[in-house]
Short mmCIF file of C-alpha atoms in Angstrom, two decimals:
data_model
loop_
_atom_site.label_atom_id
_atom_site.label_comp_id
_atom_site.label_asym_id
_atom_site.label_seq_id
_atom_site.Cartn_x
_atom_site.Cartn_y
_atom_site.Cartn_z
CA MET A 17 113.65 124.99 96.10
CA LYS A 18 112.79 121.75 94.30
CA ALA A 19 109.63 119.81 95.10
CA THR A 20 108.01 116.66 93.85
CA LEU A 21 104.38 115.69 93.61
CA THR A 22 102.99 114.42 96.85
CA GLN A 23 99.82 114.37 98.87
CA THR A 24 101.34 115.88 101.99
CA ALA A 25 101.52 119.50 103.04
CA LEU A 26 104.45 121.72 102.14
CA ASP A 27 105.13 124.90 104.12
CA LEU A 28 106.50 127.98 102.35
CA ALA A 29 107.66 131.07 104.22
CA ALA A 30 106.61 134.48 102.91
CA ARG A 31 108.33 135.19 99.55
CA ALA A 32 109.72 131.65 99.31
CA VAL A 33 109.60 130.02 95.88
CA CYS A 34 108.88 126.42 94.96
CA SER A 35 109.93 125.44 91.43
CA ILE A 36 108.86 122.16 89.84
CA GLY A 37 110.74 121.67 86.59
CA ASP A 38 109.11 118.40 85.54
CA PHE A 39 105.53 118.79 86.74
CA GLN A 40 103.54 115.90 85.25
CA GLY A 41 100.06 117.28 85.87
CA GLY A 42 98.04 117.44 89.05
CA THR A 43 96.50 119.87 91.49
CA VAL A 44 97.95 122.67 93.60
CA HIS A 45 95.83 123.12 96.72
CA CYS A 46 96.27 126.13 99.04
CA LEU A 47 95.72 125.16 102.66
CA ARG A 48 96.92 128.39 104.33
CA GLY A 49 98.24 131.78 103.26
CA ARG A 50 98.28 133.09 99.69
CA LEU A 51 100.10 131.58 96.72
CA TRP A 52 101.00 132.89 93.29
CA VAL A 53 101.16 130.10 90.68
CA THR A 54 102.53 130.32 87.15
CA ALA A 55 102.69 127.36 84.79
CA GLU A 56 104.49 126.87 81.50
CA GLY A 57 102.05 127.02 78.60
CA HIS A 58 99.35 128.90 80.53
CA ALA A 59 98.69 132.52 79.60
CA GLN A 60 97.56 133.69 83.03
CA ASP A 61 99.06 133.37 86.49
CA VAL A 62 96.72 132.47 89.36
CA TRP A 63 96.43 133.55 93.00
CA LEU A 64 95.31 130.82 95.38
CA THR A 65 93.84 131.49 98.83
CA PRO A 66 92.94 128.94 101.53
CA GLY A 67 90.59 126.28 100.17
CA THR A 68 91.18 127.05 96.50
CA THR A 69 92.84 124.75 93.99
CA LEU A 70 94.37 124.88 90.54
CA THR A 71 94.41 121.77 88.37
CA LEU A 72 97.11 121.64 85.72
CA PRO A 73 96.69 118.63 83.43
CA ASP A 74 99.68 119.40 81.20
CA PRO A 75 103.31 118.60 81.94
CA GLY A 76 105.79 121.46 82.22
CA LYS A 77 107.45 123.83 84.64
CA VAL A 78 105.42 125.27 87.53
CA VAL A 79 106.57 128.04 89.88
CA ILE A 80 104.76 128.75 93.15
CA GLN A 81 105.58 131.74 95.35
CA ALA A 82 104.16 132.42 98.80
CA ASP A 83 102.87 135.95 99.35
CA ALA A 84 102.65 135.22 103.10
CA ASP A 85 103.55 132.21 105.24
CA SER A 86 101.64 129.48 103.42
CA THR A 87 100.93 125.76 103.28
CA LEU A 88 100.14 123.94 100.07
CA ALA A 89 99.55 120.41 98.89
CA LEU A 90 100.66 119.08 95.52
CA ILE A 91 98.36 116.26 94.50
CA ALA A 92 99.48 113.99 91.69
CA ALA A 93 97.12 113.42 88.79
CA PRO A 94 95.62 109.94 88.70
CA ARG A 95 97.60 107.53 86.58
CA ARG A 96 95.91 106.58 83.35
CA GLN A 97 96.06 103.10 81.96
CA PRO A 98 96.79 102.54 78.29
CA VAL A 99 93.65 101.88 76.24
CA ALA A 100 94.81 98.32 75.41
CA ALA A 101 95.03 97.46 79.13
CA VAL A 102 91.54 98.84 79.80
CA LEU A 103 90.08 96.87 76.87
CA ARG A 104 91.81 93.70 78.10
CA GLN A 105 90.28 94.16 81.57
CA LEU A 106 86.81 94.75 80.11
CA ARG A 107 87.08 91.63 77.94
CA GLN A 108 88.11 89.52 80.95
CA LEU A 109 85.23 90.93 83.01
CA TRP A 110 82.74 90.24 80.21
CA GLN A 111 84.00 86.66 79.80
CA ARG A 112 83.56 85.97 83.52
CA HIS A 113 79.97 87.22 83.59
CA ARG A 114 78.50 86.12 80.26
CA PRO A 115 76.27 83.05 80.13
CA ALA A 116 77.72 79.88 78.70
CA ALA A 117 76.92 79.22 75.04
CA GLY A 118 73.67 77.34 74.49
CA VAL A 119 72.34 77.90 78.00
CA ILE A 120 68.65 78.70 78.09
CA GLY A 121 67.07 80.39 81.05
CA PRO A 122 65.21 78.23 83.61
CA ARG A 123 61.72 79.39 82.53
CA CYS A 124 62.18 79.21 78.80
CA ASP A 125 60.87 76.17 76.91
CA MET A 126 62.17 77.34 73.51
CA ARG A 127 58.73 78.73 72.55
CA CYS A 128 59.44 82.17 73.97
#
């Protein structure tokens, strides 16, 4: 079965397999049942039980198998902005909130 990242629940019957070939990073959250998770580039497989999560920041293939009837949620990793965009936003914010050049505070008579 193919799946994509989402924030909604996905039901898997016992022994069913969910394969994500192009996982871009995110969290696998077990809501019900028991899940076996293996991820490309990770040395150990993980068992998830209700309420437990596994965060995988790296892209790659992920395979999830249900040991019993299970429900899981695949939660996409937050999108990251390029550094240049963040710096541009900070500069715009700073320019909006900096005092105008040459402005002296209301209680300063230049002797402070």
